Coordinates of C-alpha atoms in Angstrom, one line a residue:
M1 CA 0.0 0.0 0.0
S2 CA 1.3 3.5 -0.8
T3 CA 1.8 5.6 2.3
H4 CA 2.5 9.0 0.7
P5 CA 1.7 10.8 -2.5
G6 CA 4.0 10.2 -5.4
P7 CA 6.1 13.0 -7.0
A8 CA 3.1 14.6 -8.7
A9 CA 1.1 15.0 -5.6
A10 CA 4.1 15.9 -3.5
G11 CA 4.9 18.7 -6.0
A12 CA 1.3 20.0 -5.8
D13 CA 0.2 22.4 -3.1
L14 CA -1.4 20.0 -0.7
A15 CA -1.9 22.8 1.8
Q16 CA -4.5 24.3 -0.5
L17 CA -6.8 21.2 -0.7
A18 CA -10.3 22.1 0.4
L19 CA -13.8 20.5 0.3
D20 CA -17.0 22.0 -0.9
F21 CA -20.1 20.3 0.5
H22 CA -23.2 20.5 -1.7
H23 CA -26.6 19.2 -0.6
T24 CA -30.1 20.3 -1.7
H25 CA -32.9 19.5 0.7
Q26 CA -36.5 19.5 -0.6
L27 CA -38.5 20.7 2.4
L28 CA -41.8 18.8 1.6
D29 CA -40.3 15.7 0.0
A30 CA -40.9 12.8 2.3
A31 CA -38.0 10.8 0.7
A32 CA -35.6 13.6 1.7
Q33 CA -36.2 12.9 5.4
G34 CA -34.5 9.5 5.6
V35 CA -31.6 9.8 3.1
H36 CA -29.4 12.8 2.5
K37 CA -27.1 12.8 -0.5
W38 CA -24.1 15.1 -0.5
E39 CA -21.8 15.8 -3.4
V40 CA -18.4 16.7 -2.0
R41 CA -16.2 18.6 -4.4
I42 CA -12.5 18.5 -3.9
T43 CA -10.4 21.6 -4.9
A44 CA -6.8 22.6 -4.8
A45 CA -6.1 26.4 -4.6
G46 CA -9.7 26.9 -5.8
T47 CA -9.4 24.6 -8.8
P48 CA -11.6 21.4 -8.9
V49 CA -9.5 18.3 -8.7
G50 CA -12.1 15.7 -7.8
S51 CA -15.3 14.7 -6.0
L52 CA -17.0 12.0 -4.0
T53 CA -20.6 11.1 -2.9
A54 CA -21.7 10.7 0.7
V55 CA -25.1 9.2 1.4
R56 CA -26.5 9.6 5.0
G57 CA -29.1 7.0 5.9
L58 CA -31.0 8.0 9.0
Y59 CA -32.7 5.0 10.5
W60 CA -35.3 6.7 12.7
K61 CA -36.4 9.1 10.0
S62 CA -36.9 6.5 7.3
D63 CA -40.1 4.5 6.7
N64 CA -37.9 1.7 5.4
L65 CA -34.2 2.6 5.2
R66 CA -33.4 -0.5 3.1
E67 CA -35.9 0.3 0.4
R68 CA -34.9 4.0 0.5
M69 CA -31.2 3.4 0.2
A70 CA -31.7 0.7 -2.5
D71 CA -33.4 3.3 -4.5
E72 CA -30.1 5.3 -4.6
Q73 CA -28.7 2.3 -6.6
S74 CA -25.1 1.3 -7.0
F75 CA -23.0 1.0 -3.8
P76 CA -25.7 2.4 -1.4
A77 CA -28.0 -0.4 -2.6
L78 CA -25.3 -3.0 -1.9
V79 CA -24.9 -1.6 1.6
A80 CA -28.7 -1.6 2.2
A81 CA -28.9 -5.3 1.1
Q82 CA -26.2 -6.3 3.6
L83 CA -27.0 -4.2 6.6
L84 CA -30.8 -4.1 6.7
D85 CA -33.5 -6.7 6.5
E86 CA -36.6 -6.6 4.3
E87 CA -38.5 -4.6 7.0
G88 CA -35.8 -1.9 7.0
R89 CA -34.3 -3.0 10.4
F90 CA -30.6 -3.4 11.0
T91 CA -29.6 -7.0 10.8
C92 CA -28.4 -8.9 13.9
E93 CA -24.9 -9.3 12.2
F94 CA -24.6 -5.6 11.8
E95 CA -25.8 -4.8 15.4
E96 CA -23.3 -7.3 16.8
F97 CA -20.5 -5.8 14.6
I98 CA -21.1 -2.1 15.6
E99 CA -21.0 -0.5 19.1
S100 CA -24.1 1.7 18.9
A101 CA -25.0 2.9 15.4
S102 CA -28.4 4.4 14.6
S103 CA -27.5 5.8 11.2
V104 CA -25.0 5.0 8.3
L105 CA -22.9 7.1 6.1
V106 CA -22.0 5.5 2.7
V107 CA -19.0 7.0 1.0
D108 CA -18.4 6.1 -2.7
G109 CA -18.3 7.6 -6.2
L110 CA -14.7 9.0 -5.8
H111 CA -13.2 10.7 -8.8
L112 CA -9.8 12.3 -8.2
E113 CA -7.1 13.7 -10.6
K114 CA -4.0 11.6 -10.8
T115 CA -1.9 14.3 -9.1
F116 CA -3.8 13.7 -5.9
A117 CA -4.8 10.0 -6.4
D118 CA -3.2 8.6 -3.3
P119 CA -4.7 6.7 -0.3
L120 CA -3.2 9.2 2.2
V121 CA -4.9 12.1 0.5
V122 CA -8.2 10.2 0.2
A123 CA -8.0 9.1 3.9
V124 CA -7.8 12.8 5.0
V125 CA -10.6 13.7 2.7
V126 CA -12.8 10.9 4.1
A127 CA -11.9 11.9 7.7
A128 CA -13.0 15.4 7.0
V129 CA -16.3 14.2 5.4
I130 CA -16.9 12.0 8.5
D131 CA -16.3 15.0 10.8
R132 CA -18.7 17.1 8.8
L133 CA -21.6 14.7 8.3
T134 CA -21.6 12.3 11.3
D135 CA -21.6 12.0 15.0
N136 CA -20.7 9.1 17.3
Y137 CA -23.8 7.1 16.4
F138 CA -22.9 6.6 12.8
A139 CA -21.4 3.6 11.0
V140 CA -19.3 4.8 8.0
V141 CA -19.3 2.3 5.1
L142 CA -16.6 2.1 2.5
P143 CA -15.9 -0.4 -0.3
A144 CA -13.7 -3.3 0.6
K145 CA -11.3 -4.7 -1.9
N146 CA -13.7 -7.1 -3.5
A147 CA -16.2 -4.3 -4.2
C148 CA -13.6 -2.2 -6.1
T149 CA -14.9 -1.7 -9.6
D150 CA -12.8 1.3 -10.5
A151 CA -9.7 3.3 -9.4
G152 CA -11.8 5.5 -7.1
S153 CA -13.3 2.6 -5.1
A154 CA -9.8 1.0 -4.8
L155 CA -8.5 4.3 -3.3
L156 CA -11.4 4.4 -0.9
A157 CA -10.7 0.8 0.1
E158 CA -7.1 1.7 0.9
A159 CA -8.1 4.9 2.7
G160 CA -10.5 2.9 4.9
A161 CA -7.7 0.6 6.0
L162 CA -5.7 3.8 7.0
L163 CA -8.7 4.9 9.0
S164 CA -9.0 1.7 11.0
A165 CA -12.1 0.4 9.1
Q166 CA -13.0 -3.2 9.8
E167 CA -14.1 -5.6 7.1
F168 CA -17.8 -6.4 7.6
S169 CA -17.9 -8.6 4.5
D170 CA -15.9 -9.3 1.3
E171 CA -17.4 -6.1 -0.1
L172 CA -17.9 -3.7 2.8
Q173 CA -15.7 -2.2 5.4
I174 CA -17.0 -0.2 8.3
I175 CA -15.7 2.6 10.5
D176 CA -17.4 2.6 13.9
N177 CA -17.5 6.2 15.1
A178 CA -18.3 5.1 18.6
L179 CA -14.7 3.7 19.0
A180 CA -11.5 5.6 19.6
A181 CA -9.3 3.9 17.1
P182 CA -10.8 5.6 14.0
E183 CA -10.3 9.1 15.5
E184 CA -6.7 8.2 16.4
A185 CA -6.1 6.9 12.9
A186 CA -7.6 10.1 11.4
Q187 CA -5.3 12.2 13.5
R188 CA -2.3 10.1 12.2
V189 CA -3.2 10.5 8.6
R190 CA -3.8 14.3 9.0
S191 CA -0.4 14.6 10.7
R192 CA 1.3 12.7 7.9
L193 CA -0.3 14.8 5.1
R194 CA 0.4 18.0 7.0
S195 CA 4.0 17.0 7.3
L196 CA 4.3 16.3 3.6
A197 CA 2.5 19.5 2.7
R198 CA 5.0 21.5 4.8
H199 CA 8.1 19.8 3.4
G200 CA 6.8 20.1 -0.2
G201 CA 8.5 16.9 -1.5
P202 CA 8.8 13.2 -1.1
A203 CA 12.4 13.4 0.1
A204 CA 11.2 14.9 3.4
W205 CA 8.8 11.9 4.0
D206 CA 9.9 9.0 6.2
E207 CA 8.1 5.7 5.7
D208 CA 8.6 4.9 9.4
D209 CA 7.2 8.3 10.5
D210 CA 10.1 8.5 13.0
K211 CA 12.6 10.7 11.2
D212 CA 13.4 13.9 13.1
E213 CA 12.4 17.0 11.3
G214 CA 14.1 20.4 11.5
W215 CA 17.5 19.7 9.9
D216 CA 19.2 21.8 7.2
E217 CA 20.8 20.5 4.0
D218 CA 24.2 19.9 5.8
G219 CA 22.5 17.7 8.5
E220 CA 22.8 20.3 11.2
E221 CA 19.9 21.1 13.5
D222 CA 17.9 24.1 12.1
E223 CA 16.3 26.0 14.9
K224 CA 15.2 29.0 12.8
L225 CA 11.5 29.6 12.9
T226 CA 9.6 30.9 9.9
A227 CA 8.6 34.5 10.2
R228 CA 4.9 33.7 10.6
T229 CA 5.5 31.0 13.1
A230 CA 7.7 33.3 15.2
A231 CA 5.1 36.1 15.0
V232 CA 2.3 33.9 16.3
L233 CA 4.4 32.3 19.0
R234 CA 5.4 35.8 20.2
V235 CA 1.7 36.8 20.4
A236 CA 1.0 33.6 22.4
L237 CA 3.8 34.3 24.8
E238 CA 2.8 38.0 25.2
E239 CA -0.8 36.9 25.9
L240 CA 0.4 34.4 28.6
S241 CA 2.6 37.1 30.0
E242 CA -0.3 39.4 30.4
Q243 CA -2.3 36.7 32.2
I244 CA 0.5 35.5 34.5
W245 CA 1.3 39.0 35.6
Q246 CA -2.4 39.4 36.5
D247 CA -2.1 36.2 38.5
V248 CA 0.9 37.5 40.3
A249 CA -0.9 40.7 41.3
A250 CA -4.0 38.8 42.4
V251 CA -2.3 35.9 44.3
G252 CA 0.8 37.4 45.8
D253 CA 2.4 34.9 48.2
A254 CA -0.8 32.9 48.8
P255 CA -0.7 29.2 47.9
L256 CA -3.0 28.1 45.1
G257 CA -4.4 24.9 43.6
R258 CA -4.6 23.6 40.0
G259 CA -6.9 25.7 37.9
E260 CA -6.6 28.8 40.1
G261 CA -5.2 31.7 38.2
R262 CA -5.0 31.8 34.4
V263 CA -1.4 30.6 34.1
L264 CA 0.0 29.9 37.6
G265 CA -2.5 27.2 38.2
S266 CA -1.5 25.4 34.9
L267 CA 2.1 24.9 36.2
P268 CA 3.2 21.6 37.9
P269 CA 1.9 21.2 41.4
I270 CA 5.4 21.6 42.9
T271 CA 5.1 25.3 42.1
F272 CA 1.8 26.0 43.9
G273 CA 3.4 27.0 47.2
Q274 CA 6.0 29.4 45.8
D275 CA 6.1 33.0 46.9
Q276 CA 5.5 36.2 44.9
Q277 CA 9.2 36.7 44.0
W278 CA 9.3 33.2 42.4
R279 CA 6.2 33.9 40.5
R280 CA 7.6 37.2 39.3
Q281 CA 10.6 35.4 37.9
M282 CA 8.3 32.9 36.2
A283 CA 6.3 35.7 34.6
R284 CA 9.6 37.3 33.4
C285 CA 10.4 34.0 31.5
F286 CA 7.5 34.7 29.2
D287 CA 8.7 38.3 28.6
D288 CA 12.3 37.2 28.0
L289 CA 11.2 34.6 25.4
A290 CA 8.9 37.0 23.6
A291 CA 11.8 39.5 23.5
D292 CA 14.1 36.9 22.0
L293 CA 11.6 36.3 19.2
T294 CA 11.4 40.0 18.5
D295 CA 15.2 40.4 18.4
T296 CA 16.3 37.2 16.7
G297 CA 13.2 35.5 15.2
T298 CA 13.9 32.3 17.2
V299 CA 14.1 31.2 20.8
R300 CA 16.1 28.8 22.9
P301 CA 15.1 28.4 26.6
G302 CA 18.0 29.0 29.0
C303 CA 16.5 27.6 32.2
T304 CA 13.8 25.3 33.4
G305 CA 11.3 28.2 33.9
E306 CA 11.8 29.3 30.3
E307 CA 11.3 25.7 29.1
M308 CA 8.0 25.6 30.9
A309 CA 7.0 29.0 29.5
L310 CA 7.9 27.9 26.0
H311 CA 5.9 24.7 26.3
L312 CA 2.9 26.7 27.4
G313 CA 3.6 29.2 24.6
I314 CA 3.6 26.6 21.9
D315 CA 0.4 25.1 23.2
R316 CA -1.2 28.5 23.2
A317 CA 0.1 29.3 19.7
K318 CA -1.4 26.0 18.5
T319 CA -4.7 27.0 20.0
L320 CA -4.6 30.4 18.3
T321 CA -4.1 28.9 14.9
R322 CA -7.1 26.6 15.4
N323 CA -9.5 29.0 17.1
R324 CA -8.4 32.6 16.3
P325 CA -7.8 32.6 12.5
R326 CA -8.6 36.3 12.2
L327 CA -6.1 37.2 14.9
V328 CA -3.5 35.0 13.3
A329 CA -4.1 36.6 9.9
K330 CA -3.7 40.1 11.3
T331 CA -0.5 39.0 13.1
V332 CA 1.2 37.6 10.0
E333 CA -0.1 40.2 7.6
G334 CA 2.8 41.2 5.2
L335 CA 5.0 38.3 6.3
S336 CA 6.1 35.8 3.6
E337 CA 4.5 32.4 3.7
D338 CA 6.6 29.2 4.1
H339 CA 5.5 25.6 3.9
R340 CA 6.8 25.1 7.5
D341 CA 4.5 27.8 8.9
F342 CA 2.8 26.8 12.2
D343 CA 4.4 23.4 12.6
W344 CA 4.1 23.4 16.4
D345 CA 5.0 19.7 16.7
W346 CA 8.3 20.6 15.0
C347 CA 8.8 23.5 17.5
S348 CA 8.2 21.1 20.4
A349 CA 10.7 18.6 19.0
V350 CA 13.5 21.0 18.0
L351 CA 13.5 24.0 20.4
F352 CA 14.2 22.0 23.5
E353 CA 17.2 20.0 24.6
D354 CA 14.8 17.6 26.4
H355 CA 11.3 17.5 27.8
D356 CA 12.2 16.5 31.3
V357 CA 10.2 19.4 32.9
L358 CA 7.0 17.8 31.6
M359 CA 7.6 14.8 34.0
L360 CA 6.5 17.1 36.8
F361 CA 2.9 16.8 35.6
D362 CA 3.0 13.0 36.1
A363 CA 1.5 12.2 39.5
S364 CA 3.1 8.8 39.4
L365 CA 6.5 10.4 39.4
D366 CA 5.9 12.5 42.5
G367 CA 9.2 13.5 44.0
I368 CA 11.2 13.2 40.8
E369 CA 12.4 16.8 41.2
D370 CA 14.4 15.8 44.3
S371 CA 18.1 15.2 43.4
G372 CA 18.1 12.3 45.8
N373 CA 15.2 10.5 44.0
E374 CA 16.3 7.3 42.4
I375 CA 14.6 8.0 39.0
N376 CA 16.1 11.5 39.1
Q377 CA 19.6 10.1 39.6
A378 CA 19.1 7.3 37.0
L379 CA 18.1 9.7 34.3
G380 CA 20.6 12.4 35.2
L381 CA 17.9 15.1 35.7
A382 CA 18.8 18.6 36.8
N383 CA 17.1 21.8 37.8
L384 CA 13.6 20.4 38.2
A385 CA 13.1 21.5 41.9
A386 CA 11.1 24.8 41.9
A387 CA 14.0 26.6 43.6
D388 CA 16.3 25.8 40.7
W389 CA 13.9 26.7 37.8
F390 CA 15.8 30.0 37.1
E391 CA 19.3 28.7 37.3
P392 CA 20.8 29.1 33.8
F393 CA 21.6 25.9 31.9
R394 CA 24.7 27.6 30.3
P395 CA 26.2 30.1 32.8
G396 CA 28.2 31.7 30.0
Q397 CA 24.9 32.6 28.2
A398 CA 23.0 33.7 31.2
R399 CA 20.7 36.7 31.0
D400 CA 21.6 39.9 32.6
P401 CA 20.7 39.5 36.3
D402 CA 20.1 43.2 36.6
R403 CA 17.6 43.4 33.7
G404 CA 14.7 43.9 36.1
F405 CA 11.1 43.1 35.4
G406 CA 9.1 44.4 32.5
R407 CA 6.0 44.8 34.7
C408 CA 5.3 45.7 38.3

């Protein structure tokens, strides 16, 4: 099975792929209540490159779902014959196969230009269609290998396998939306296609999906952020800085619990009893990192506190790109685009020497910050105790101790 688009698809702008959902609902047509037919048009940079059909069969809204789906003919009719009995009820075999489905989504009729005709691309398209047209009570039906009558159905069969579909028969495979595995599989295929789109060519793709990203042509680690990535990360850090300084003013020296305060309460529990001076130093970490991004366009945490601040900053930047598209668009206005823009997973992998500080969130590792802890000693951990968070990793590159604080 192919696991990434060939040279043609890799050379195309995968980041510009989009779906246009088209459905006409006749308000007074009784037949329209039980079955909804959607034409999903696939475009790349606004140019049509393919389409597929998605038929929603709603069991409780149909007089007889088997007859109604059979009337659609072709693959939906085959699905109806195998999943429903003559009275329009789901068969015992189907009900035993599925966790708790009350409706079905039948995906077929795929036509896709050769440039994009790859199972990985199709799997991401199907995952998006599932997100748009179903909920947890749907069974999504795709062709199995023995039902493949053309190139489109063959691609759908391979895409189904990538999305953890299970074979119901020689001709049908089903994705059970009530299970976690299909959603996890969808996240994997999206991540793979996103990675390929960012790198812009098959040479950057690793079949094992384990290759470290973020290396330049000479094999040296490349820590330079793209201009747009740096701009959004700076906004995220500045936003967190504003919030944590508000926390410092509100909390002072008082102990706090998880969830109290907008930022302080999201730190590891070992920090909850620290005093105001410690909290001011933690707040300054966000300011220092934001200043680094302004001055150099990249960032490298110099102490444990800055590592934690950067982890939170990357998480917030990821949230901004998902939930605040207008703010992001305004932030990056005028900055040149790059296929590596907003690759927050790459940031997490490359901008840190290690992720040891995240162990402090694991309750099963309670006490790991103590230098006398066996796990601490075995792993060679350092500077995890809250009192050591602002000790520089590299004394020769320490920040000016007299730089003061940007806020009161």
